[in-house]
């Protein structure tokens, strides 16, 4: 009986441009986790056809997310960067999980309800089964930790439910085949669980890195916002970044000197949080420095900082995007290494379920 190695998996959809929110909320975290874990970072192209089947340039979008990963500092040699559709195990395991999960579980997903809207009968079957594919992404590598945004929490809980039900439904066969694994204990004082799939831990971003729209401090920064001034894209150059910060919505008051004073001032709160996140310093420290100053003084400082942190990344992204052949080679190599891990899991799963193979 073996123990499960800690492993990180996360996925980003190849739709729309990446922006500051994706960087501070997700990608920067991916970079840090490389120091402590084996990581797989996946461009989830199979997921991107659930809401919209035909995309104008899916391959280009896939390359662009990959370029952002690499430009931000993800090392595709020490870790694995690939696109989902290259590894057939994702779809194969998702099929098994479609038969493990219950329709009721899927119907309860708030993201499905939101995306399907009023005409639920006309949503794709793939959109309903989306969380089952997401569980397959993670469990195909028996990943133990998944860094995601707050909006993915419910999908992560469902992934855990699928792992537990699979482990329970097939407990006897997993045992008989000698495939039982000691799984990391749920809580420090709990006995280690046993089964085939680990019960994955979500690593949810803190509230401080929730980046809001530059035009409306109550809305999340989003690639689907019709106003480009609402977000800083990872493709923006220094001039565009400065202009967007200058034009960001604010209120007429000076900055407070303590965090308490940001209550009820969503735009001020957002700009200060962005500054703190970019500087890697606590909000309190930023306010101690800028408290009492007007936005006319704070905004140029924020613009300078944003340009300082982001332009090396945006420039590297543009350089990488000019060489699609290199990006394709990275994805091919990552796909092969991911495929080797995936194949071993699928051999086990096929034996557990009872499919003839080998
Ligand atoms: N659903 C995630 C999102 O929209 C993307 C995703 C797909 C993912 N598979 C994953 C994230 C596996 C983490 C792990 O953000």
Coordinates of C-alpha atoms and ligand atoms in Angstrom, one line a residue:
X1 CA 0.0 0.0 0.0
X2 CA 1.4 3.3 -1.0
X3 CA 0.8 6.8 0.2
X4 CA -0.3 9.6 -2.0
X5 CA 2.3 12.3 -3.0
X6 CA 1.1 15.8 -2.5
X7 CA 0.3 17.2 -5.9
X8 CA -1.2 20.5 -7.2
X9 CA -3.6 20.7 -10.1
X10 CA -5.4 23.7 -11.5
X11 CA -7.0 24.7 -14.8
X12 CA -7.8 27.9 -16.7
X13 CA -10.2 28.1 -19.5
X14 CA -8.9 29.4 -22.9
X15 CA -11.6 32.0 -23.3
X16 CA -11.0 35.8 -23.4
X17 CA -8.0 37.7 -22.3
X18 CA -6.4 37.1 -18.9
X19 CA -6.5 40.2 -16.6
X20 CA -5.1 41.5 -13.4
X21 CA -7.7 39.5 -11.4
X22 CA -6.6 36.2 -12.9
X23 CA -3.0 37.1 -12.2
X24 CA -3.3 38.2 -8.6
X25 CA -6.1 35.7 -7.8
X26 CA -4.7 32.6 -9.5
X27 CA -1.6 32.6 -11.6
X28 CA 0.7 34.2 -9.0
X29 CA -0.4 31.5 -6.6
X30 CA 0.4 28.8 -9.2
X31 CA 3.9 30.3 -9.4
X32 CA 4.5 30.2 -5.6
X33 CA 3.2 26.6 -5.2
X34 CA 5.9 25.4 -7.5
X35 CA 8.4 25.8 -4.7
X36 CA 6.6 23.3 -2.4
X37 CA 4.7 20.9 -4.7
X38 CA 4.7 19.0 -7.9
X39 CA 2.3 21.0 -10.0
X40 CA 0.2 20.4 -13.1
X41 CA -1.3 23.5 -14.8
X42 CA -3.8 22.8 -17.5
X43 CA -5.5 24.9 -20.2
X44 CA -8.9 23.3 -20.0
X45 CA -10.0 23.4 -23.6
X46 CA -12.6 20.6 -23.2
X47 CA -14.4 22.8 -20.7
X48 CA -14.4 25.7 -23.0
X49 CA -16.8 24.0 -25.5
X50 CA -19.5 23.4 -22.8
X51 CA -21.0 26.9 -22.9
X52 CA -20.1 27.7 -26.5
X53 CA -19.3 25.0 -29.0
X54 CA -17.7 26.9 -31.8
X55 CA -14.8 29.3 -31.0
X56 CA -13.1 31.5 -33.5
X57 CA -9.6 30.8 -32.4
X58 CA -9.4 28.2 -29.7
X59 CA -5.9 27.2 -30.5
X60 CA -4.7 30.8 -30.3
X61 CA -6.5 31.3 -27.0
X62 CA -4.9 28.1 -25.7
X63 CA -1.4 29.4 -26.7
X64 CA -2.2 32.7 -25.1
X65 CA -3.0 31.2 -21.7
X66 CA 0.1 29.1 -21.9
X67 CA 2.2 32.2 -22.7
X68 CA 0.8 33.9 -19.6
X69 CA 1.7 30.8 -17.4
X70 CA 5.2 30.8 -18.7
X71 CA 5.6 34.6 -18.6
X72 CA 4.4 34.7 -15.0
X73 CA 7.2 32.3 -14.0
X74 CA 5.7 28.8 -14.3
X75 CA 8.5 26.4 -15.1
X76 CA 7.3 23.8 -17.7
X77 CA 10.4 21.7 -17.2
X78 CA 10.2 21.2 -13.4
X79 CA 6.4 21.0 -13.5
X80 CA 3.7 20.2 -16.2
X81 CA 1.9 22.6 -18.4
X82 CA -0.4 21.2 -21.0
X83 CA -3.8 21.5 -22.7
X84 CA -6.6 19.1 -21.5
X85 CA -7.7 17.7 -24.9
X86 CA -4.2 16.2 -25.5
X87 CA -4.8 13.7 -22.7
X88 CA -7.7 11.4 -23.4
X89 CA -7.9 10.2 -19.8
X90 CA -9.8 13.4 -18.9
X91 CA -12.8 12.5 -21.0
X92 CA -12.5 8.8 -20.1
X93 CA -12.5 9.4 -16.4
X94 CA -15.2 12.0 -16.7
X95 CA -17.4 9.3 -18.3
X96 CA -17.0 7.0 -15.3
X97 CA -17.7 10.0 -13.0
X98 CA -20.8 10.8 -14.9
X99 CA -22.0 7.4 -13.7
X100 CA -20.8 8.0 -10.1
X101 CA -22.3 11.4 -9.7
X102 CA -26.1 11.9 -9.5
X103 CA -28.1 14.3 -11.7
X104 CA -29.4 16.0 -8.5
X105 CA -25.8 17.0 -7.5
X106 CA -25.3 18.6 -10.9
X107 CA -28.7 20.4 -10.9
X108 CA -27.7 22.1 -7.6
X109 CA -24.6 23.8 -9.0
X110 CA -25.0 27.5 -8.9
X111 CA -22.6 28.0 -11.8
X112 CA -24.8 25.8 -14.0
X113 CA -27.9 27.7 -13.1
X114 CA -26.2 31.0 -13.9
X115 CA -24.7 29.9 -17.1
X116 CA -27.8 28.0 -18.3
X117 CA -30.0 30.9 -17.5
X118 CA -33.8 30.6 -18.1
X119 CA -33.6 28.1 -21.0
X120 CA -32.1 25.3 -19.0
X121 CA -33.6 22.6 -21.3
X122 CA -31.5 24.0 -24.1
X123 CA -28.2 24.1 -22.3
X124 CA -25.6 21.5 -23.5
X125 CA -25.4 18.3 -21.6
X126 CA -21.7 19.1 -21.3
X127 CA -22.5 22.2 -19.3
X128 CA -24.5 20.1 -16.8
X129 CA -21.7 17.6 -16.6
X130 CA -19.0 20.2 -16.4
X131 CA -18.2 19.6 -12.7
X132 CA -17.8 15.9 -13.4
X133 CA -15.1 16.7 -16.0
X134 CA -13.5 19.0 -13.5
X135 CA -13.4 16.2 -10.9
X136 CA -11.8 14.0 -13.5
X137 CA -9.1 16.7 -14.3
X138 CA -8.1 16.7 -10.7
X139 CA -8.4 13.0 -9.8
X140 CA -6.8 11.7 -12.9
X141 CA -3.6 12.9 -11.3
X142 CA -4.8 12.1 -7.8
X143 CA -4.1 15.7 -7.0
X144 CA -4.3 16.6 -3.3
X145 CA -4.4 20.4 -3.6
X146 CA -6.3 22.7 -6.0
X147 CA -5.8 26.5 -6.0
X148 CA -9.0 28.1 -7.3
X149 CA -11.1 31.2 -6.9
X150 CA -14.0 31.3 -4.5
X151 CA -16.5 30.8 -7.3
X152 CA -15.1 27.2 -7.8
X153 CA -15.7 26.1 -4.2
X154 CA -18.9 24.3 -4.9
X155 CA -17.2 22.4 -7.8
X156 CA -14.4 21.3 -5.4
X157 CA -16.9 20.1 -2.9
X158 CA -18.5 18.0 -5.6
X159 CA -15.1 16.6 -6.6
X160 CA -14.7 15.5 -3.0
X161 CA -18.2 13.9 -3.1
X162 CA -17.3 12.0 -6.2
X163 CA -14.0 10.8 -4.8
X164 CA -15.7 9.6 -1.6
X165 CA -18.6 7.8 -3.5
X166 CA -16.1 6.1 -5.8
X167 CA -14.0 5.0 -2.9
X168 CA -17.1 3.7 -1.1
X169 CA -18.9 2.1 -4.0
X170 CA -15.8 0.2 -5.1
X171 CA -14.2 -0.3 -1.7
X172 CA -14.1 -4.1 -1.9
X173 CA -12.6 -4.2 -5.3
X174 CA -10.1 -1.4 -4.5
X175 CA -9.0 -3.6 -1.5
X176 CA -9.0 -6.8 -3.5
X177 CA -6.8 -5.3 -6.2
X178 CA -4.3 -4.0 -3.6
X179 CA -5.0 -0.5 -4.8
X180 CA -5.9 1.0 -1.4
X181 CA -3.9 4.1 -0.5
X182 CA -3.4 5.9 2.7
X183 CA -5.0 9.3 2.0
X184 CA -4.0 12.4 3.8
X185 CA -6.1 12.8 7.0
X186 CA -9.0 15.3 6.7
X187 CA -8.2 17.0 9.9
X188 CA -4.9 16.9 11.9
X189 CA -6.5 14.7 14.6
X190 CA -8.5 12.5 12.2
X191 CA -7.5 9.0 11.3
X192 CA -6.1 8.8 7.7
X193 CA -8.8 7.9 5.3
X194 CA -8.4 5.0 2.9
X195 CA -9.4 4.6 -0.7
X196 CA -8.2 5.1 -4.2
X197 CA -8.9 8.7 -4.8
X198 CA -7.7 11.4 -2.4
X199 CA -10.2 13.8 -0.9
X200 CA -8.8 17.0 -2.5
X201 CA -8.2 20.1 -0.5
X202 CA -9.2 23.4 -2.1
X203 CA -6.7 26.3 -1.7
X204 CA -9.1 29.2 -2.0
X205 CA -7.7 32.7 -2.6
X206 CA -8.1 35.2 0.3
X207 CA -10.5 38.1 0.1
X208 CA -7.6 40.5 -0.4
X209 CA -6.9 39.2 -3.8
X210 CA -10.4 39.4 -5.1
X211 CA -9.9 42.1 -7.7
X212 CA -12.9 44.2 -8.6
X213 CA -13.8 46.2 -11.8
X214 CA -12.0 49.5 -12.1
X215 CA -15.3 51.1 -13.1
X216 CA -17.5 49.5 -10.3
X217 CA -16.0 48.4 -7.0
X218 CA -18.9 46.1 -6.4
X219 CA -18.4 43.9 -9.5
X220 CA -15.6 41.4 -10.0
X221 CA -13.0 42.3 -12.6
X222 CA -14.1 40.2 -15.6
X223 CA -13.1 39.4 -19.1
X224 CA -16.7 39.6 -20.2
X225 CA -17.2 43.2 -19.0
X226 CA -18.0 45.2 -22.2
X227 CA -15.9 48.1 -20.9
X228 CA -12.2 47.5 -21.5
X229 CA -11.5 50.3 -19.0
X230 CA -12.9 48.1 -16.3
X231 CA -9.9 45.7 -16.3
X232 CA -6.1 45.6 -16.8
X233 CA -5.4 42.9 -19.4
X234 CA -2.2 41.0 -19.3
X235 CA -1.8 42.1 -22.9
X236 CA -1.9 45.8 -22.0
X237 CA 1.3 47.8 -22.5
X238 CA 2.6 50.3 -19.9
X239 CA 0.7 53.2 -21.4
X240 CA -2.6 51.4 -21.3
X241 CA -2.0 50.3 -17.7
X242 CA -1.3 53.8 -16.6
X243 CA -4.3 55.2 -18.5
X244 CA -6.7 52.7 -17.0
X245 CA -5.5 53.4 -13.4
X246 CA -5.8 57.1 -14.0
X247 CA -9.4 56.7 -15.3
X248 CA -10.4 54.2 -12.5
X249 CA -13.5 55.3 -10.6
X250 CA -12.9 56.8 -7.2
X251 CA -14.9 58.9 -4.6
X252 CA -14.0 62.5 -3.8
X253 CA -12.6 61.8 -0.3
X254 CA -8.9 61.4 0.7
X255 CA -7.6 58.0 1.6
X256 CA -8.2 56.8 5.2
X257 CA -5.2 55.9 7.3
X258 CA -6.8 52.7 8.6
X259 CA -8.6 49.8 7.0
X260 CA -11.8 50.6 8.9
X261 CA -12.1 53.8 6.8
X262 CA -12.5 51.7 3.6
X263 CA -15.9 50.4 4.6
X264 CA -18.6 51.6 2.3
X265 CA -16.0 52.8 -0.2
X266 CA -15.7 49.9 -2.7
X267 CA -13.6 51.7 -5.3
X268 CA -11.1 53.0 -2.8
X269 CA -11.0 49.6 -1.1
X270 CA -10.3 47.9 -4.5
X271 CA -7.5 50.3 -5.5
X272 CA -5.8 50.0 -2.1
X273 CA -6.2 46.2 -2.2
X274 CA -4.7 46.0 -5.7
X275 CA -1.8 48.2 -4.5
X276 CA -1.2 45.9 -1.5
X277 CA -1.4 42.7 -3.5
X278 CA 1.0 44.0 -6.2
X279 CA 3.4 45.2 -3.6
X280 CA 3.1 42.1 -1.5
X281 CA 2.4 44.3 1.6
X282 CA -0.5 44.4 4.1
X283 CA -3.3 46.9 3.4
X284 CA -2.6 48.6 6.8
X285 CA 0.9 49.4 5.8
X286 CA -0.3 51.0 2.5
X287 CA -2.8 53.1 4.4
X288 CA -0.3 54.2 6.9
X289 CA 1.8 55.5 4.0
X290 CA -1.0 57.1 1.9
X291 CA -3.6 58.0 4.5
X292 CA -4.8 61.6 4.2
X293 CA -3.6 61.8 0.6
X294 CA -5.9 62.4 -2.4
X295 CA -6.4 59.9 -5.2
X296 CA -4.6 62.3 -7.5
X297 CA -1.4 61.4 -5.5
X298 CA -2.2 57.7 -5.0
X299 CA -3.2 56.8 -8.6
X300 CA 0.2 57.7 -10.1
X301 CA 1.9 55.6 -7.4
X302 CA -0.4 52.7 -8.2
X303 CA 0.1 53.1 -11.9
X304 CA 3.9 53.0 -11.5
X305 CA 3.7 50.0 -9.3
X306 CA 1.3 48.1 -11.7
X307 CA 3.6 48.9 -14.6
X308 CA 6.7 47.8 -12.6
X309 CA 5.1 44.5 -11.7
X310 CA 3.2 43.7 -14.8
X311 CA 5.3 45.0 -17.7
X312 CA 8.0 42.3 -17.5
X313 CA 5.1 39.7 -17.7
X314 CA 3.2 41.4 -20.5
X315 CA 6.4 41.9 -22.5
X316 CA 7.5 38.3 -22.0
X317 CA 4.0 37.2 -23.0
X318 CA 4.2 39.1 -26.3
X319 CA 7.6 37.7 -26.9
X320 CA 6.4 34.1 -26.4
X321 CA 3.2 34.7 -28.5
X322 CA 5.4 35.7 -31.4
X323 CA 6.9 32.1 -31.3
X324 CA 3.8 29.7 -31.4
X325 CA 6.1 26.8 -32.3
X326 CA 7.8 27.0 -29.0
X327 CA 4.5 27.2 -27.1
X328 CA 3.2 24.2 -29.0
X329 CA 6.4 22.2 -28.1
X330 CA 5.9 23.0 -24.4
X331 CA 2.3 21.8 -24.5
X332 CA 3.3 18.6 -26.4
X333 CA 6.0 17.8 -23.9
X334 CA 3.7 18.6 -21.0
X335 CA 0.9 16.5 -22.6
X336 CA 3.2 13.5 -22.9
X337 CA 4.3 13.7 -19.2
X338 CA 0.7 14.3 -18.0
X339 CA -0.4 11.4 -20.2
X340 CA 2.0 9.0 -18.5
X341 CA 0.5 9.7 -15.1
X342 CA -3.0 9.7 -16.5
X343 CA -2.5 6.3 -18.1
X344 CA -1.5 4.7 -14.9
X345 CA -4.6 6.0 -13.2
X346 CA -6.8 4.9 -16.0
X347 CA -5.4 1.4 -15.9
X348 CA -6.3 1.2 -12.2
X349 CA -9.7 2.7 -12.7
X350 CA -10.5 0.2 -15.5
X351 CA -9.5 -2.7 -13.3
X352 CA -11.5 -1.3 -10.4
X353 CA -14.7 -0.8 -12.5
X354 CA -14.1 -4.2 -14.2
X355 CA -13.5 -3.2 -17.8
X356 CA -11.4 -5.7 -19.7
X357 CA -8.2 -4.1 -20.8
X358 CA -4.4 -4.7 -21.0
Ligands
LIG1 N1 -13.8 25.5 -13.7 C1 -12.6 26.2 -13.5 C2 -12.9 27.7 -13.8 O1 -13.7 28.0 -14.5 C3 -11.5 25.7 -14.5 C4 -11.2 24.3 -14.2 C5 -11.4 23.2 -14.9 C6 -10.4 23.9 -13.1 N2 -10.9 22.1 -14.4 C7 -10.3 22.5 -13.2 C8 -9.9 24.5 -12.0 C9 -9.6 21.7 -12.3 C10 -9.2 23.7 -11.0 C11 -9.1 22.3 -11.2 O2 -12.2 28.5 -13.2

